[in-house]
XYZ file of C-alpha atoms in Angstrom:
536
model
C 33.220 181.466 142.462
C 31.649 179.234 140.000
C 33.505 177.683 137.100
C 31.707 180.437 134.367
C 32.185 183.414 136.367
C 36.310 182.237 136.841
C 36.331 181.697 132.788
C 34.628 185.552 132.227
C 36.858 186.999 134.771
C 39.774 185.154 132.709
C 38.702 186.397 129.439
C 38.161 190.245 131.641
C 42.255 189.773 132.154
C 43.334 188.962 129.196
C 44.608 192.013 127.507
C 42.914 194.650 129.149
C 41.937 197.406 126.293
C 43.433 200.574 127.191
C 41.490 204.013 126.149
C 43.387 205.559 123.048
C 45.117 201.982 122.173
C 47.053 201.296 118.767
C 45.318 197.702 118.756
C 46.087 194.965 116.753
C 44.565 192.001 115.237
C 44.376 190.388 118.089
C 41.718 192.630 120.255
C 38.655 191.402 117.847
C 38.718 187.841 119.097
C 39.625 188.738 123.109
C 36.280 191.476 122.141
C 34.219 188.690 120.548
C 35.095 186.220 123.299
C 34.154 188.548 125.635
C 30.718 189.514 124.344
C 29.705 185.640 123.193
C 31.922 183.216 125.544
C 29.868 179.851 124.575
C 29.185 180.835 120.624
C 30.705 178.472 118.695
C 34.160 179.866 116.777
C 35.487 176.740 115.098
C 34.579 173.364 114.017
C 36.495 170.742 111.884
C 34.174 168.316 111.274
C 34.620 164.888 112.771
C 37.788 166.486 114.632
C 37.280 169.055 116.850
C 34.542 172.087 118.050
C 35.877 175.206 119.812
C 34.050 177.931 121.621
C 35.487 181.468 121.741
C 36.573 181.203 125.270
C 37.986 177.743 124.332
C 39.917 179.644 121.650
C 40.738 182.582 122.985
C 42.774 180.660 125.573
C 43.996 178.549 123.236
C 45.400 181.433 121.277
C 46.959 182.891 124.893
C 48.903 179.233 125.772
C 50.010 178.904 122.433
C 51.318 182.743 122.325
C 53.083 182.104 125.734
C 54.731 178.641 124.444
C 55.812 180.911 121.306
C 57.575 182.996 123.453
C 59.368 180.325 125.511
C 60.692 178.437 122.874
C 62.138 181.758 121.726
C 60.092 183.422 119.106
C 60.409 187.070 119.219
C 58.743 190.411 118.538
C 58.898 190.579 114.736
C 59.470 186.753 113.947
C 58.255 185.249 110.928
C 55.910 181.937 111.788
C 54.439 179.488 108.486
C 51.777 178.216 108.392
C 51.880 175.129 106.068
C 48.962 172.941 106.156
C 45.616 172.132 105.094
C 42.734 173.255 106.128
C 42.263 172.792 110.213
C 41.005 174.063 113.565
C 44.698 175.191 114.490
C 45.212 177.754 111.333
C 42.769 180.110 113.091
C 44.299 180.009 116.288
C 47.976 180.400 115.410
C 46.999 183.304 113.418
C 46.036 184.583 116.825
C 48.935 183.424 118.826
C 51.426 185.208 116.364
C 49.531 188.233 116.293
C 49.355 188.374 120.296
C 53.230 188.226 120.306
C 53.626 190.576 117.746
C 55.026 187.683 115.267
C 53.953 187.760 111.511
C 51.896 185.139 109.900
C 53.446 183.466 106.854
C 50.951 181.347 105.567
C 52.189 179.212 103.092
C 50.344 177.300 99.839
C 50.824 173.851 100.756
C 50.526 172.770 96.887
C 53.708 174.737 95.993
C 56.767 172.416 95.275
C 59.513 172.164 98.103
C 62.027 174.005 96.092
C 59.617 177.005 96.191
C 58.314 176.579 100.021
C 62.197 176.449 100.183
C 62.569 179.819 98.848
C 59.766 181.692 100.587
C 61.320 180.114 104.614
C 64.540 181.861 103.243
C 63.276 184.979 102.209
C 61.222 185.532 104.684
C 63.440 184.055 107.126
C 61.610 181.384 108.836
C 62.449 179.840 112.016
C 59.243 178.327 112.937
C 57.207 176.538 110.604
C 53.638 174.395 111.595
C 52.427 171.583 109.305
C 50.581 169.100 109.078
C 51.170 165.407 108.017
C 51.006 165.540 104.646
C 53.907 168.194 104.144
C 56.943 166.430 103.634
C 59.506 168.454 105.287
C 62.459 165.909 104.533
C 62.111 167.080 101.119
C 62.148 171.059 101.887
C 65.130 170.581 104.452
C 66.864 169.089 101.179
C 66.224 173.082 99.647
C 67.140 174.699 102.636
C 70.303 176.742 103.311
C 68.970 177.146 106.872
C 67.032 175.146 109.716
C 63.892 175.535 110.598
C 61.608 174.014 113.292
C 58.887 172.149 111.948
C 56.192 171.730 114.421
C 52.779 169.196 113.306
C 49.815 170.963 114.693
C 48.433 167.229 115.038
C 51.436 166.099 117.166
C 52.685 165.476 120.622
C 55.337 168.420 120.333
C 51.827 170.948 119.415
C 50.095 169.185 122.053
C 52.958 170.274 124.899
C 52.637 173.820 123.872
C 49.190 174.174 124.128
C 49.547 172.976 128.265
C 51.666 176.457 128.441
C 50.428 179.095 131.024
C 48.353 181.713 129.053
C 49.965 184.504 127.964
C 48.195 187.899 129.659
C 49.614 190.976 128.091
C 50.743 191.422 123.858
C 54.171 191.829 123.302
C 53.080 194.268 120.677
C 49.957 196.474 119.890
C 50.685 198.080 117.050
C 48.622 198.675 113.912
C 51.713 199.432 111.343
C 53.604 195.990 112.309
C 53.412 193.271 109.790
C 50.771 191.207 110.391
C 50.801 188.317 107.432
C 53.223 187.714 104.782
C 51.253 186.761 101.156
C 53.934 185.309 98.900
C 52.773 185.819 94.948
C 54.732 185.293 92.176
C 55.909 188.422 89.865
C 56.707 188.623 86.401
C 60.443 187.999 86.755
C 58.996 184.464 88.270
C 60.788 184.982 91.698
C 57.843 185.086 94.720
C 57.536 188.425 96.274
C 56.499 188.921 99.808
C 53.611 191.120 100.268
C 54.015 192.667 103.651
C 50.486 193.453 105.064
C 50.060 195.438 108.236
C 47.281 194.876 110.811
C 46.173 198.158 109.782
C 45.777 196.601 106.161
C 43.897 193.485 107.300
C 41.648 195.724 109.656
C 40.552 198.186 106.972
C 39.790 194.470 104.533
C 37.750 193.435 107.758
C 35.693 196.648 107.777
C 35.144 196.857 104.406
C 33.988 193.234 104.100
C 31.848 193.610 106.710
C 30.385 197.318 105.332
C 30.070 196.327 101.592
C 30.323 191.844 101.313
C 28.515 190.015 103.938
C 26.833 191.337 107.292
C 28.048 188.867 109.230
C 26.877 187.954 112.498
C 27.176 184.913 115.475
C 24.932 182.208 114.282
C 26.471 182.775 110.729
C 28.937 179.794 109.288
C 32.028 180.423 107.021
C 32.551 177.285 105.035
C 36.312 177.298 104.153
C 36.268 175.486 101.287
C 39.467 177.621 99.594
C 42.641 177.042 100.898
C 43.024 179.186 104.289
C 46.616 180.512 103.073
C 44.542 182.740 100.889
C 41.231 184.743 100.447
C 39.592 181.837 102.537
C 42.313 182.715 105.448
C 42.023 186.592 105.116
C 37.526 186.166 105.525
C 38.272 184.534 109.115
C 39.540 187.989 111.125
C 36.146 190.090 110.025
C 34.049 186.545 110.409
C 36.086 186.524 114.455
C 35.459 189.885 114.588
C 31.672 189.255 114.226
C 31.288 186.015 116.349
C 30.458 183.985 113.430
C 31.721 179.991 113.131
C 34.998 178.997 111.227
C 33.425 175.696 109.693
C 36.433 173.477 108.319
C 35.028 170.361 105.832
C 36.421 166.734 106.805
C 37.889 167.082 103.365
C 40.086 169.727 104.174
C 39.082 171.810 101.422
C 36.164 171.398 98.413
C 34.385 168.371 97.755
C 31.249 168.865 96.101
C 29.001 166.467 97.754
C 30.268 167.443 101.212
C 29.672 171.084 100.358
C 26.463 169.622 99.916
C 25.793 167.950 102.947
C 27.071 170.901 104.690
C 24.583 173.599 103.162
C 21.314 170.659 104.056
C 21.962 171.218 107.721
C 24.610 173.695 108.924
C 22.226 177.626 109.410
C 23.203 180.582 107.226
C 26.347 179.062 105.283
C 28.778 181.338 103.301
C 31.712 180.325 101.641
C 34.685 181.820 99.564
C 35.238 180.402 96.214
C 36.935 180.555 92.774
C 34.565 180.780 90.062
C 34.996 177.292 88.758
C 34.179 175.638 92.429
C 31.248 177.665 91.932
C 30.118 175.893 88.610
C 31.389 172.550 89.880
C 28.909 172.905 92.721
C 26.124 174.184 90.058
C 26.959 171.117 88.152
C 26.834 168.794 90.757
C 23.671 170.270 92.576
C 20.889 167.663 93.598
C 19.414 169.648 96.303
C 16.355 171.895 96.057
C 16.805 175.449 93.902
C 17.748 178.080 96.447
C 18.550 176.435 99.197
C 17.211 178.151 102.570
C 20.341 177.353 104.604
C 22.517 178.884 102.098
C 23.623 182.692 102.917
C 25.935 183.682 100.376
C 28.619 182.555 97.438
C 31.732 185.236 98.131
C 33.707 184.981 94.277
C 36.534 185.771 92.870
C 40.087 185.006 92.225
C 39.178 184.686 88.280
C 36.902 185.670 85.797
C 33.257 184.373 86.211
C 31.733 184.115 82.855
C 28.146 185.998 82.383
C 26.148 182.593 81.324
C 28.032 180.934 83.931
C 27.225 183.767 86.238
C 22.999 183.162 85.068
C 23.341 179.626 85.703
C 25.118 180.127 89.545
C 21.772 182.609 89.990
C 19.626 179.936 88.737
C 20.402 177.017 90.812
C 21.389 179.232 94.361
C 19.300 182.627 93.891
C 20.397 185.795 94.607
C 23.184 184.833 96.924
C 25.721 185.660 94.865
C 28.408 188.400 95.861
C 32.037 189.199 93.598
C 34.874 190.515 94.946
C 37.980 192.046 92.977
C 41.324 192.210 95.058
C 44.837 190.927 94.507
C 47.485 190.183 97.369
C 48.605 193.856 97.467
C 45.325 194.984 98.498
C 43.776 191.793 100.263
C 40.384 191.006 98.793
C 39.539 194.399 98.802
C 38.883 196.627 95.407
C 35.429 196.190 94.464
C 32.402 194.311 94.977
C 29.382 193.432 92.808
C 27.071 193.032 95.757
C 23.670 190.496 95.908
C 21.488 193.274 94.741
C 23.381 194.139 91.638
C 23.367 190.484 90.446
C 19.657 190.488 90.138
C 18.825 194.443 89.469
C 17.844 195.724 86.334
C 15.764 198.483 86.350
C 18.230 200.474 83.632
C 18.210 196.917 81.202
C 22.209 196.827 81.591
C 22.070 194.335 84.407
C 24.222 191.850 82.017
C 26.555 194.664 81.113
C 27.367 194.618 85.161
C 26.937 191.046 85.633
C 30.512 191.100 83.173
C 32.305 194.257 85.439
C 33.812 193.177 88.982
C 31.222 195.749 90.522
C 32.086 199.313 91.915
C 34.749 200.539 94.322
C 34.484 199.625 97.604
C 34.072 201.588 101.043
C 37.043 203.926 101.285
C 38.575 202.814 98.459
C 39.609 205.057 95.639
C 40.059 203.974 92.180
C 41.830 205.271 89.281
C 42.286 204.413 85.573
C 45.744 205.422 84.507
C 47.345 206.245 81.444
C 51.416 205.854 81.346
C 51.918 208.707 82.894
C 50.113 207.988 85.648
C 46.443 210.031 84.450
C 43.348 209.610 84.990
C 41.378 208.801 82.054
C 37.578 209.114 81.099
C 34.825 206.595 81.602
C 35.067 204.380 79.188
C 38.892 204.462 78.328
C 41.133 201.239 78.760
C 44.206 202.299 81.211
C 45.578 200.482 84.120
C 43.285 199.894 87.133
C 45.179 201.880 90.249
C 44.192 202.253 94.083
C 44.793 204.214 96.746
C 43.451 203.275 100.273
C 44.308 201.915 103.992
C 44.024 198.592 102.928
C 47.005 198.836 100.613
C 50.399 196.930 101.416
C 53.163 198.539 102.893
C 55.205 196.635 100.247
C 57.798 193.814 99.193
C 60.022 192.339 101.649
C 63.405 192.617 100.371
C 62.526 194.051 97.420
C 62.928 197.765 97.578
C 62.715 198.197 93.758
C 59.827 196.183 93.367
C 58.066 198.423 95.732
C 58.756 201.363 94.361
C 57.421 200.439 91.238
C 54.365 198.683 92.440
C 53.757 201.837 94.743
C 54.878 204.756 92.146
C 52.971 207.896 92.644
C 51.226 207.033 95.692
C 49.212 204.420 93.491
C 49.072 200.558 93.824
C 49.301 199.719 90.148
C 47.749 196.213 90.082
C 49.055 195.828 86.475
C 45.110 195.255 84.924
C 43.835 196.948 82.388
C 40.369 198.329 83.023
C 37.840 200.565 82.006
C 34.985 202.065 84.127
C 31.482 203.009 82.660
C 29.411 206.531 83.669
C 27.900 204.431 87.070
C 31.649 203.760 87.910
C 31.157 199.934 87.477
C 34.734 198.244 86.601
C 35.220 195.854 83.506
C 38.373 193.907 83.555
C 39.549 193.415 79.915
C 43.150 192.030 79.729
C 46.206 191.357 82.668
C 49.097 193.297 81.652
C 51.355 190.900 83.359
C 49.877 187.996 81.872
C 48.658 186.322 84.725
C 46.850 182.910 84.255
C 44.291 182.147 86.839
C 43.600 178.623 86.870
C 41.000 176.982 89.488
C 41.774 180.477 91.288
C 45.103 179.682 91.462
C 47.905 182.785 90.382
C 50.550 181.111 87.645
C 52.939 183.474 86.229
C 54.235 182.740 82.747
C 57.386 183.600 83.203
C 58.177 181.214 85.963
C 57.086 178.024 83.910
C 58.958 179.582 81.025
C 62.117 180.027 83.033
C 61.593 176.142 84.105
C 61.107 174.906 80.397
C 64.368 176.618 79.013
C 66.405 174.343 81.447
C 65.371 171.469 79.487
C 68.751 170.835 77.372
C 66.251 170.054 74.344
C 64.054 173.661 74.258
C 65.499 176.465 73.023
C 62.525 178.598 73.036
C 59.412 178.517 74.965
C 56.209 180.818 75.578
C 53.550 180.169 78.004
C 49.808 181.245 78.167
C 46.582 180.269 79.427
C 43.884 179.308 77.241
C 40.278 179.252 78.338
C 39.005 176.089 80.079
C 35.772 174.974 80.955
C 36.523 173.217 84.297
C 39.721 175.858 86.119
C 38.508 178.644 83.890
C 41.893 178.868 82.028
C 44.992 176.150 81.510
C 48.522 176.772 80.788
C 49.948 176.321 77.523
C 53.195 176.201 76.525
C 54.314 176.859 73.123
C 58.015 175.803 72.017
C 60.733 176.056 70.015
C 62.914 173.131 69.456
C 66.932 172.809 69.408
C 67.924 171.407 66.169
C 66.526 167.734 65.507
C 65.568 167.169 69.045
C 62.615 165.362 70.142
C 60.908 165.212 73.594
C 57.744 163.262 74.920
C 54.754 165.120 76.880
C 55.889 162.693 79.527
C 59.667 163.771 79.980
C 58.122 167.570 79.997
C 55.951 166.927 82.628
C 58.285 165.410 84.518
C 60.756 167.818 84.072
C 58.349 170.633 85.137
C 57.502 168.590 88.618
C 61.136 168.536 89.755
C 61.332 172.320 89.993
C 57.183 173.578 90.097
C 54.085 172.955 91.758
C 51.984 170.519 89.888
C 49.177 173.089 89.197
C 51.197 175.154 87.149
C 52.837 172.565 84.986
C 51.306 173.046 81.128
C 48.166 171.030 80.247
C 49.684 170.625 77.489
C 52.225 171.346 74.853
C 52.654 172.790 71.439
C 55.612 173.015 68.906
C 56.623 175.273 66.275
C 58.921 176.276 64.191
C 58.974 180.138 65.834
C 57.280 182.211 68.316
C 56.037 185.620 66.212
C 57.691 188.549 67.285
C 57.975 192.243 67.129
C 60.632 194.509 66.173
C 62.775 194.396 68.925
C 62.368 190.749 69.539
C 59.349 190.356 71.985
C 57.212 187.296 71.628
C 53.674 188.775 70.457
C 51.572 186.704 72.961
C 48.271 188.224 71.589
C 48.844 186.902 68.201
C 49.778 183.403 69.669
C 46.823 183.320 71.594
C 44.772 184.153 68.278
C 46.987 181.231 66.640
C 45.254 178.872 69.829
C 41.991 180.133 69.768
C 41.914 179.649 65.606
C 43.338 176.276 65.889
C 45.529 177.200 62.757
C 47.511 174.787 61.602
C 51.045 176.436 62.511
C 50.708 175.688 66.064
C 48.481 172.332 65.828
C 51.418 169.816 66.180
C 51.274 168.549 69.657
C 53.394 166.707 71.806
């Protein structure tokens, strides 16, 4: 039998799909590796190049080394690296053992990559060099096994036998584990099921991007997020997982990439979108370039005109949030460009319509629907909703009241059912599409011995699209540097979140019953007024 016909028969016995199946995950890449064997599935530049057989067997060792080092059915597994070739198959090894995927971001502090292993109960953990696991043992109150995907140890389990049968084929187990902060500043674990991440898949691939073999994902976003979630409908479709050399965005790599590599897409946050319109040398809508997938933050309408100028209509917003994985609306191509009613910069400033499948309400307190045009909280009902918070049956229950997902944004939808985001009720700052809650930075800041009061908020920012702010409140006659505060806030947070900078007054403005009026302070910021102009 020649060497192909051994590898098809191979891929032919590898989880046979049985008629009438409850499939996971898993089935879309042993599917796509069985329709295009030799298309290419992954490449890290300057590192490594994978087919779809390659990494379906890959994915099959790795699942059968799982198993013999003693990971069972329902284990957690992190994922804590950068950007590489391995993320994609792990994914696919946990999945085929009927493990769940933690991936973790690898800019969060140890103390908080500390938390998330013990909530979620981590045994397993793979990294990659530039995690310093020393320093989230310190946090730990349990072991865990940290395994470097670019190590010897990684190496030894990929020499496994393959793994022939799933340990678990069903659509309703967890299948990844999103941690995102809340506003009581603890992370919450977003359970997701493989029936949530399939219905994101099919809607991405009915309403976002068409995606086909031949097509290349650019993952320019960190893969623990939106980035991540795009590679099971880009498997599913036989496209290429195309990791940059820089692990992540670089502007004049992105560059490079979108001269040569055919039909390029990417995922990004609004401002790597304008960095790349600011940076661009290369000739006005380039031909190799597919698509720009955005969101993760608000994309400003002129910003929006100039993306269109420089790249064409290639442009395509999503609206999601961990709870329902990428997958609310979308503002596709078309709509960027169309306007045939005049309104077309009215939609260019909504997050699009609802999409396949996906119903949408706009709530009132009571949980009722209000007219087009009324402000109420943006709700959603669909498959692709989580099944909840780990641990956190009160969370979910609020979150999930009603039979609604209550993302906790305030909305308001116009006669054509296009949605307009106008404030976050949980004040959320998105900043270079990363989530920073308020409340978590605050809780940091009031363990400073000098603060007695602090308030934080984004402010609009031309380069992450908003910074954190944090206005404070003094204990009597004491002083404190910018310096000492930033240091202070990188012993116990991720350096992202840490304010940009700091102001001081004599008192936060507050209602009645002693809330701090954020709205007024963020008029005080936007005024410049004098009351909150002393800076550290």
């Amino acid at each position: 039998m020649h060497g192909l016909a051994r590898r098809l028969l191979a891929l032919r016995c590898l989880l046979p799909i049985r008629v009438g199946a409850d499939l996971n995950l898993l089935h879309t890449l042993v599917r796509t590796a069985r329709r295009v064997p030799q298309a290419v599935a992954v490449i890290e530049r300057d590192r490594l190049e994978l087919s779809y057989e390659e990494l379906a067997e890959r994915t099959a060792r790795l699942a059968s080394a799982l198993v013999r080092i003693g990971t069972a059915q329902g284990a957690r597994i992190a994922l804590l690296a950068h950007n590489c070739a391995e993320y994609v198959e792990l994914l696919y090894a946990c999945w085929m053992i009927g493990a769940c995927a933690v991936p973790i971001n690898m800019r969060l502090h140890p103390k908080e990559v500390a938390f998330i292993l013990d909530d979620a109960d981590v045994r397993t953990a793979f990294v990659t060099d530039d995690i310093d696991c020393n320093a989230i043992e310190r946090e730990r109150s349990r072991a865990t096994r940290f395994v470097d995907v670019e190590g010897e140890e990684y190496r030894k389990l990929l020499q496994a036998e393959q793994l022939s049968t799933p340990q678990s084929d069903s659509s309703e187990s967890p299948a990844w584990l999103f941690y995102t902060s809340g506003t009581t500043g603890k992370p919450k674990g977003v359970v997701l099921t493989h029936r949530n991440l399939m219905a994101m898949a099919l809607n991405y691939l009915a309403d976002v991007d068409h995606a086909a073999v031949g097509d290349h994902l650019v993952h320019a976003a960190p893969m623990s997020h939106g980035s991540g979630l795009y590679i099971i409908p880009n498997i599913a479709a036989g496209t290429t997982q195309l990791i940059p050399a820089s692990h992540g965005f670089d502007v004049d790599e992105m560059a490079h990439i979108i001269s040569y590599a055919p039909r390029v897409k990417l995922f990004a946050a609004p401002t790597m979108v304008m960095r790349l319109v600011d940076s661009w040398r290369g000739e006005k809508e380039p031909p190799n370039l597919k698509s720009i997938i955005y969101g993760g933050g608000p994309m400003y309408v002129a910003d929006c005109l100039r993306a269109l100028e420089c790249f064409g209509p290639r442009l395509v917003q999503i609206y999601g949030q961990g709870e329902a994985p990428m997958t609310i609306t979308v503002l596709p191509a078309a709509d960027h460009i169309d306007d045939h009613d005049g309104r077309r910069l009215e939609r260019l400033g909504s997050v699009g319509r609802a999409q396949t499948g996906i119903e949408i309400g706009i709530l009132d307190g009571d949980d009722q629907r209000l007219a087009p045009g009324e402000l109420g909280e943006v709700c959603v009902r669909g498959d692709v909703v989580m099944a909840g918070y780990l641990n956190n049956p009160e969370a979910t229950a609020q979150t999930l009241a009603n039979g609604w997902l209550h993302t906790g944004d305030v909305g308001r939808f116009d006669a054509q059912g296009y949605l307009t985001l106008v404030d976050r009720s949980k004040d959320l700052i998105i900043s270079g599409g990363s989530n920073i809650y308020p409340r978590e930075v605050e809780e940091v800041l009031l363990r400073h011995p000098a603060i007695k009061e602090a308030a934080v908020l984004g402010e609009p920012d031309t380069q992450w699209g908003e910074s954190v702010v944090a206005v404070l409140v003094m204990q009597r006659e004491q002083v404190v540097s910018q310096q000492e505060l930033d240091s202070f806030c990188l012993e116990h947070i991720a350096r992202f979140k840490r304010p940009k900078r700091y102001v001081f007054v004599e008192q936060l403005p507050k209602n009645a019953n002693g809330k701090v009026l954020k709205r007024e302070l963020r008029l005080k910021l936007t005024r410049g007024q004098d009351s909150l102009a002393k800076q550290a």
